[in-house]
Coordinates of C-alpha atoms and ligand atoms in Angstrom, one line a residue:
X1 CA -6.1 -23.8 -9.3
X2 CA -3.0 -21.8 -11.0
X3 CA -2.9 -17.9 -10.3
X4 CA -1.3 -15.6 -12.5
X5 CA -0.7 -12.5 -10.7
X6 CA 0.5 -9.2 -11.5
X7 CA 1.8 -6.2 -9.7
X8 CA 2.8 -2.7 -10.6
X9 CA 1.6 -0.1 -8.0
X10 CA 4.4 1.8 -7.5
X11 CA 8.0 1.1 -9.0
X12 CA 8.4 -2.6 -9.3
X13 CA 7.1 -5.2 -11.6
X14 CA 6.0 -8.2 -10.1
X15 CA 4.5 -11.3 -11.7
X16 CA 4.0 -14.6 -9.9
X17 CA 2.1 -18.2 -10.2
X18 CA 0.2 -19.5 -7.2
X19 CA -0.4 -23.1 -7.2
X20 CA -3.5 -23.6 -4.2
X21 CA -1.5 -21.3 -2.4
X22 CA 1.6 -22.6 -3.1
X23 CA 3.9 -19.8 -4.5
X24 CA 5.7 -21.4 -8.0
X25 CA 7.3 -18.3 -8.8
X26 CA 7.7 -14.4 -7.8
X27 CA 9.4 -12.4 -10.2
X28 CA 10.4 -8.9 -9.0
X29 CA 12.1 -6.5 -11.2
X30 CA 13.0 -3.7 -9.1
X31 CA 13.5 -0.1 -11.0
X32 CA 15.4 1.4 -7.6
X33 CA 18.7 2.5 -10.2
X34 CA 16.2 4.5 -12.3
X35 CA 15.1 6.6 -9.5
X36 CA 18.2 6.6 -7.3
X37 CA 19.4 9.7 -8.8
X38 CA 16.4 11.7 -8.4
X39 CA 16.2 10.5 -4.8
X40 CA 12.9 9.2 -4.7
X41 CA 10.1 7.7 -7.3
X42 CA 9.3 9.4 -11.0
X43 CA 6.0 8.2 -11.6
X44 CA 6.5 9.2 -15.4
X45 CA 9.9 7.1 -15.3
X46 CA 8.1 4.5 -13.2
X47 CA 5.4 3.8 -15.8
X48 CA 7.5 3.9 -18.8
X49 CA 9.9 1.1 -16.9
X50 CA 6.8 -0.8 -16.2
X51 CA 5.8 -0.9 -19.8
X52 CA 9.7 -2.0 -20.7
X53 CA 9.8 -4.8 -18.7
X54 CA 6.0 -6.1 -17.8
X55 CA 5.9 -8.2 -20.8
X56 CA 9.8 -10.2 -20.1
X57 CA 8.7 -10.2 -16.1
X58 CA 5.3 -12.3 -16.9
X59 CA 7.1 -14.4 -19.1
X60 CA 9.7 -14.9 -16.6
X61 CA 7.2 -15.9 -13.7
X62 CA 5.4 -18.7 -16.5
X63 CA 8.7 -20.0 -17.7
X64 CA 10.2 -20.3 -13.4
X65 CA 7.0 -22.0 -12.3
X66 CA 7.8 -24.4 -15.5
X67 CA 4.1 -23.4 -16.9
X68 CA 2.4 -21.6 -19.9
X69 CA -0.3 -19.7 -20.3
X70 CA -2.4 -23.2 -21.1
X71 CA -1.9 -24.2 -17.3
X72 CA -3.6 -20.7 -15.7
X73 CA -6.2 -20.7 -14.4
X74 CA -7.0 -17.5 -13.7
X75 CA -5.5 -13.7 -13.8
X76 CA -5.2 -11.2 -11.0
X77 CA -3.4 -7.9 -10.8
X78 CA -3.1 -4.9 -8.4
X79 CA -5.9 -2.3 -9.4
X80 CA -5.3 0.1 -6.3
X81 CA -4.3 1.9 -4.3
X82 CA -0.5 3.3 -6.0
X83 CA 0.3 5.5 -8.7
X84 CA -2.3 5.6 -11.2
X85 CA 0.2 5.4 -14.5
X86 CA 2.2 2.6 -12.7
X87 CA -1.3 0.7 -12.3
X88 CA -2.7 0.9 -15.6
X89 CA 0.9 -0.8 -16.8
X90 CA 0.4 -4.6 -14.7
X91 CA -3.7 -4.1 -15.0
X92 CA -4.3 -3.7 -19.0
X93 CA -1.4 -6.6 -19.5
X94 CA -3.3 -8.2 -17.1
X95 CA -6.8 -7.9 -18.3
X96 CA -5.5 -8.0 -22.1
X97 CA -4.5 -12.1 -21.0
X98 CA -7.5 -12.6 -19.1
X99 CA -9.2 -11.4 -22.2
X100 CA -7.7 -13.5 -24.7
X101 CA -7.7 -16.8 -23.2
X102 CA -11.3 -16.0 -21.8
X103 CA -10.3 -16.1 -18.3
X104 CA -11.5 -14.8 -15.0
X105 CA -9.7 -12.3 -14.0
X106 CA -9.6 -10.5 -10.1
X107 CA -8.8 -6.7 -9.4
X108 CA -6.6 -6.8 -5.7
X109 CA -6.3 -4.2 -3.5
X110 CA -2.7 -3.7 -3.2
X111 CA -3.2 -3.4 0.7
X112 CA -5.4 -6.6 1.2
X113 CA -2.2 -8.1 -0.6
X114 CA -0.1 -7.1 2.1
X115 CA -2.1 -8.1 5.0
X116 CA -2.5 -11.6 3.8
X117 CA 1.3 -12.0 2.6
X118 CA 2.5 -13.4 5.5
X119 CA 0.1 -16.3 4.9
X120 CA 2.2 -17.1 1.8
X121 CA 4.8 -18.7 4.0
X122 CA 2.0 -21.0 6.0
X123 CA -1.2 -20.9 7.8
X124 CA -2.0 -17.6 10.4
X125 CA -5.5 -18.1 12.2
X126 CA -7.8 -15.1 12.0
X127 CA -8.9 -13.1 13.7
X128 CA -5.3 -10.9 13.9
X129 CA -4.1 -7.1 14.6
X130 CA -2.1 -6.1 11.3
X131 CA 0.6 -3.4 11.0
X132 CA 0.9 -2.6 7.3
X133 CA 3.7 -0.5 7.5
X134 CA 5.2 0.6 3.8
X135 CA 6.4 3.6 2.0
X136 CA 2.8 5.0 1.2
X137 CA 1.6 3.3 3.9
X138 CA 1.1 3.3 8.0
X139 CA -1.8 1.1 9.2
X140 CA -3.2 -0.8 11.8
X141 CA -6.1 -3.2 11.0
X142 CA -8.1 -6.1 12.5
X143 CA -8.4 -8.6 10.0
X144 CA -11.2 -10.5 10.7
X145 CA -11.2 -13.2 8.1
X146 CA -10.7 -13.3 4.0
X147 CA -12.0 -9.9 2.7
X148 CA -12.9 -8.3 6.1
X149 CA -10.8 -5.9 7.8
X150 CA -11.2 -3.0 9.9
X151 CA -9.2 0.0 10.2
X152 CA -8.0 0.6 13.8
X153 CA -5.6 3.8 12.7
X154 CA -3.0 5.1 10.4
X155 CA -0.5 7.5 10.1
X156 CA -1.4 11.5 10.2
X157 CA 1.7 12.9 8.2
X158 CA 4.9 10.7 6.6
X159 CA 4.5 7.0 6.0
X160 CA 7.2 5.2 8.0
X161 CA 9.2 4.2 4.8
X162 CA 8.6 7.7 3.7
X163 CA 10.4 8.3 6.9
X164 CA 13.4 6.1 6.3
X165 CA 13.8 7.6 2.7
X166 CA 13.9 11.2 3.6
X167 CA 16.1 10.5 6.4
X168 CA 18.5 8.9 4.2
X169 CA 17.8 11.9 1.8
X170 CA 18.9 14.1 4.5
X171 CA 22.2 11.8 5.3
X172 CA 23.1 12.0 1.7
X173 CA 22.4 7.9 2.0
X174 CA 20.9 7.3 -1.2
X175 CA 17.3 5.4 -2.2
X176 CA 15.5 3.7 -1.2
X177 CA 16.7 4.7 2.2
X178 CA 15.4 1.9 4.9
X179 CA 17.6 -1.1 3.5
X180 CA 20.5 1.5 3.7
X181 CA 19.8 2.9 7.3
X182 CA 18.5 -0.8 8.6
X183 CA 22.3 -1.4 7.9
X184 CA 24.1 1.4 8.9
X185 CA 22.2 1.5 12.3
X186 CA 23.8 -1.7 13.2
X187 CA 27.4 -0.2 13.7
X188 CA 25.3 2.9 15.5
X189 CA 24.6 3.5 19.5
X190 CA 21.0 3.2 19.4
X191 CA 21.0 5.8 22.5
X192 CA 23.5 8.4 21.4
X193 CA 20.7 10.7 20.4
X194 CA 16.9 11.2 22.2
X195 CA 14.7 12.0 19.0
X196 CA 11.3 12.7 19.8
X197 CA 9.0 10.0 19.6
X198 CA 5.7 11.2 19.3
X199 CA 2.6 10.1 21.5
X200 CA -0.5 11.5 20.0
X201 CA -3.7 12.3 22.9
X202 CA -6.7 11.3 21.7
X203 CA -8.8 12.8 18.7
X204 CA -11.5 15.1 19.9
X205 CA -14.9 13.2 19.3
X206 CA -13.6 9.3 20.8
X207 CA -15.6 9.0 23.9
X208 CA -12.5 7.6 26.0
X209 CA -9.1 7.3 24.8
X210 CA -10.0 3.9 24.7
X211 CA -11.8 4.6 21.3
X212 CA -9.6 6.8 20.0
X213 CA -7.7 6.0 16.4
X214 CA -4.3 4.6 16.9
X215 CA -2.6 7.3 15.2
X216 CA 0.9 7.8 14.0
X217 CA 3.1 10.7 12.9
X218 CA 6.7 10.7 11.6
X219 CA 6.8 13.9 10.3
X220 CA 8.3 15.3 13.9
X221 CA 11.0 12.6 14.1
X222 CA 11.9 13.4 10.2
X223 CA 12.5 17.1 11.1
X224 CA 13.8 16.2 14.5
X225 CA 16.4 14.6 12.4
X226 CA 17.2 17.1 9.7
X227 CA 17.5 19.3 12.6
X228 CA 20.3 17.4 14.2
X229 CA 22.1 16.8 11.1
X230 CA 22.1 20.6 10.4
X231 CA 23.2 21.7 13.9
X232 CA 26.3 18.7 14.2
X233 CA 29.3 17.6 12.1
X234 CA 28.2 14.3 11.0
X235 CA 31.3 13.4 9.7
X236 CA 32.4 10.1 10.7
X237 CA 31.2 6.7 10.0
X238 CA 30.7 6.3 13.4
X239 CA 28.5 9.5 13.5
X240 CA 26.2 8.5 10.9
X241 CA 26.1 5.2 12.1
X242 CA 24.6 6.8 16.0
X243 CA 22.0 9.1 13.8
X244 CA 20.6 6.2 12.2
X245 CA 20.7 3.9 14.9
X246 CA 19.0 6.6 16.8
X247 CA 16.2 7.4 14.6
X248 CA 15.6 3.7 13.8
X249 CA 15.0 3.3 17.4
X250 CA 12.5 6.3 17.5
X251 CA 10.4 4.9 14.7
X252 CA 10.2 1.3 16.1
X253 CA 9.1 2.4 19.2
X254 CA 6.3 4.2 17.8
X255 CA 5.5 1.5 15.5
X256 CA 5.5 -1.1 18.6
X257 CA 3.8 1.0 20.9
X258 CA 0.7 1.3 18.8
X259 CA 0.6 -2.2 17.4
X260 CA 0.8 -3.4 21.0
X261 CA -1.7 -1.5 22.3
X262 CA -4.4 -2.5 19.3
X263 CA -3.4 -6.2 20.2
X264 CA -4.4 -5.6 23.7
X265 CA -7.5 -3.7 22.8
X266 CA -8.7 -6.2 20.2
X267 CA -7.6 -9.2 22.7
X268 CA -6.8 -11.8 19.6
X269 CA -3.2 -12.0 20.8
X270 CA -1.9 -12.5 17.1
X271 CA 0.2 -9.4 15.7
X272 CA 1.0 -9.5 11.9
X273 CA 3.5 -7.2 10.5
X274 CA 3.7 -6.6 6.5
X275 CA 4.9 -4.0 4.2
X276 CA 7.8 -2.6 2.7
X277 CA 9.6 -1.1 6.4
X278 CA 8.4 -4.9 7.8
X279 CA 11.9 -6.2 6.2
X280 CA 13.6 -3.9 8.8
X281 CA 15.8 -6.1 11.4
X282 CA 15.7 -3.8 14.4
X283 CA 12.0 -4.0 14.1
X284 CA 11.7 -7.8 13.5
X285 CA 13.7 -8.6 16.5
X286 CA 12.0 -6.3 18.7
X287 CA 8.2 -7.1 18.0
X288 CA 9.4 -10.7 18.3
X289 CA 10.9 -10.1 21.5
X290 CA 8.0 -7.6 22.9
X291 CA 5.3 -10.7 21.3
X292 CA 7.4 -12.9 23.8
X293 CA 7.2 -11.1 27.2
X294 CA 3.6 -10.3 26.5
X295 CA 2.3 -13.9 25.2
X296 CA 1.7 -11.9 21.9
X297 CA 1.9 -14.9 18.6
X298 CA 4.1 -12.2 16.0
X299 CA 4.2 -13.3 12.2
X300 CA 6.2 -11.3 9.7
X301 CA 6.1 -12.7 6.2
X302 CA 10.3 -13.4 5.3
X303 CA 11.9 -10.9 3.2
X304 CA 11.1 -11.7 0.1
X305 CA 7.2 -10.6 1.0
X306 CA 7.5 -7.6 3.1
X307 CA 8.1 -5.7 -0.3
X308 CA 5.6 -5.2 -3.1
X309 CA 5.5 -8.4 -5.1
X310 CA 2.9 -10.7 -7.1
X311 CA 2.7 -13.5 -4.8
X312 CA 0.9 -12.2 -2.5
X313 CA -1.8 -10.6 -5.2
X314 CA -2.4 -13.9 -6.5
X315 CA -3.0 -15.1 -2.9
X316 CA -5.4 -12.4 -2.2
X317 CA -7.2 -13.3 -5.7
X318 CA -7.1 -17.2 -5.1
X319 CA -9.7 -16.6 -2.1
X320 CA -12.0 -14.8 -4.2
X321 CA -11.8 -17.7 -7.2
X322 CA -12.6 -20.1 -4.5
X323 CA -16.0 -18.1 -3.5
X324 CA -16.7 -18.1 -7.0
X325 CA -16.3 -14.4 -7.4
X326 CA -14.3 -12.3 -10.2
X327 CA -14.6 -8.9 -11.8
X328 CA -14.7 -7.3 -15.2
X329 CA -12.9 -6.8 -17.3
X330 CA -14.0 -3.0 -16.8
X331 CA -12.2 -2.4 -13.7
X332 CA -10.1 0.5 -13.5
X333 CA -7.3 1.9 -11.7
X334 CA -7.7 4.1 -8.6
X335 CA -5.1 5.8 -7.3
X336 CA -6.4 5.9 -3.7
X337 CA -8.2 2.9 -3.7
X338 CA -9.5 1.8 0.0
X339 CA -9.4 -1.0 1.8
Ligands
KG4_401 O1 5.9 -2.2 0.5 P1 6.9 -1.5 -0.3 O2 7.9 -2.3 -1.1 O3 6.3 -0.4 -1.3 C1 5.2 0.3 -0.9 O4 4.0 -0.2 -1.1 O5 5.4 1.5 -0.4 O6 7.8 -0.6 0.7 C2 8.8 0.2 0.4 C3 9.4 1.0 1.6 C4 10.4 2.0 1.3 O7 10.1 3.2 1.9 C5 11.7 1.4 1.9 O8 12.6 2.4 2.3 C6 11.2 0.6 3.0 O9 10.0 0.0 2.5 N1 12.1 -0.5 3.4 C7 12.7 -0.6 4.7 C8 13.5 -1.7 4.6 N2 13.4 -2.3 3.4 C9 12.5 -1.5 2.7 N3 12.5 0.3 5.7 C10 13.3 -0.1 6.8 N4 14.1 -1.1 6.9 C11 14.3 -2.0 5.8 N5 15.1 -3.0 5.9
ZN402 ZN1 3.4 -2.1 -1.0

């Protein structure tokens, strides 16, 4: 069975062709010099670029995978959750191909894509704890098996890319900001400066803290850092490189605390990581190394599937084909679609 699969959630347009799982191609046209000057993403200039390049993108993912529209088998796209202008872009060209060569055609959830990305790089036994940590996004779910997943907790404020881009907003570092500060912190002292990191009690209503959500905020460390930047001449290399090494160590504690703890709690001893902020190298060398000392199996898709792309939409469809399921050709975007 050959996938076509289409993504455009936010600001890059994806196409790919899945061959039985096998990924034949993922295109990825990234629109990060459009926004860069406006330090963060349009979604009026997102939508517009999507509708520039979706066309050249698809026809780049048939033509690397050495295929044409004759050989699919089936069309998938991302119909939530994302910015609804972005969506409709990838969905309608999507839908208007399904439509014409009378194919079936499967609406993903953008985040389902995510969780199961990792898979696109070989097999990962369910039942496993996932940490779907992007730039919209902050997550922890147990994913069961195809199409079931539980949320164990998210994020109360700032996403932890959101995080990473204001930061580098506030360093003057450019966007988008966690490739830049993933860099920068290596030169950095990693203990130069104790930001906060916070621990959050448990929610009125659980019965023991044992029950409680396995929340996140990043809101506190963001300001925590603004502060710091205000208060001190960061004007050396070196300085900037101690700020980000510091706050990058803030977040991935959080981020590792909480993941750690839902592993222990759900007692699968599998962590998955996925996501845009799931490409960062502090935090793929520590969850490997905390997975180690604590007999925890940790899978993070490789860098080319942490961030958004098609691949892993067409995966997400291609399990939905196989159960004989599609959708119409009716289905709409929504902005805050859930999982
Ligand atoms: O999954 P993604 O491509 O798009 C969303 O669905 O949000 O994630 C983008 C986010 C951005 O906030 C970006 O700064 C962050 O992922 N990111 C990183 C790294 N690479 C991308 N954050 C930390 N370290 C990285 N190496
Ligand atoms: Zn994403």
């Amino acid at each position: 069975m050959r996938v076509l699969g289409v993504e455009s959630s936010c600001d890059d347009t994806a196409a790919a062709v899945l061959a039985d799982g096998t990924v034949l191609s993922s295109v990825v046209s990234s629109q990060d010099a459009i926004h860069q000057q406006y330090g963060g993403v349009v979604p009026e200039l997102a939508s517009r670029s999507h509708m520039r390049s979706i066309i050249p993108v698809i026809e780049r993912a048939l033509a690397t995978a050495g295929v044409t529209l004759d050989d699919i088998d089936a069309v998938a796209a991302t119909c939530g959750p994302g910015l609804v202008g972005s969506l409709l872009v990838g969905l309608s060209a999507a839908k208007a191909i399904a439509f014409a060569r009378a194919l079936p055609f499967i609406g993903v959830n953008h985040l389902e894509g995510h969780l199961l990305s990792v898979r696109l790089d070989g097999e990962v036994p369910f039942p496993y704890v996932a940490l779907l940590v992007s730039g919209g996004h902050t997550s922890l779910y147990y994913a069961e098996d195809f199409g079931r997943y539980r949320q164990l907790g998210m994020t109360r404020d700032d996403a932890a890319g959101e995080a990473y881009d204001k930061v580098a907003r506030t360093m003057g570092l450019g966007f988008p900001g966690g490739r830049v500060i993933d860099e920068l912190a290596r030169q950095g002292n990693r203990t130069a400066i104790r930001f906060p990191r916070a621990r959050l009690k448990a929610r009125r209503g659980a019965a023991s803290s044992a029950d409680a959500a396995l929340e996140f905020s990043f809101s506190g460390l963001k300001t925590a850092v603004w502060q710091y930047v205000r208060d001190h001449a960061i004007d050396s290399d070196q300085a900037r490189a101690d700020v980000a090494a510091s706050f990058q160590e803030a977040a991935v504690d959080m981020l590792l605390d909480n993941s750690f703890v839902a592993v222990q709690r759900a007692a699968c001893n599998r962590l998955v990581i996925a996501g845009g902020v799931s490409a960062n190298s502090r935090l793929r060398e520590r969850a490997h190394a905390a997975g180690a000392d604590l007999g925890v199996s940790v899978h993070i898709p490789p860098m080319r599937y942490c961030t958004d792309n098609a691949a892993m939409i067409a995966l997400a469809a291609e399990h939905r084909l196989r159960r004989g399921e599609s959708d119409p050709l009716s289905i709409n975007a929504a902005a805050d679609l859930e999982l």
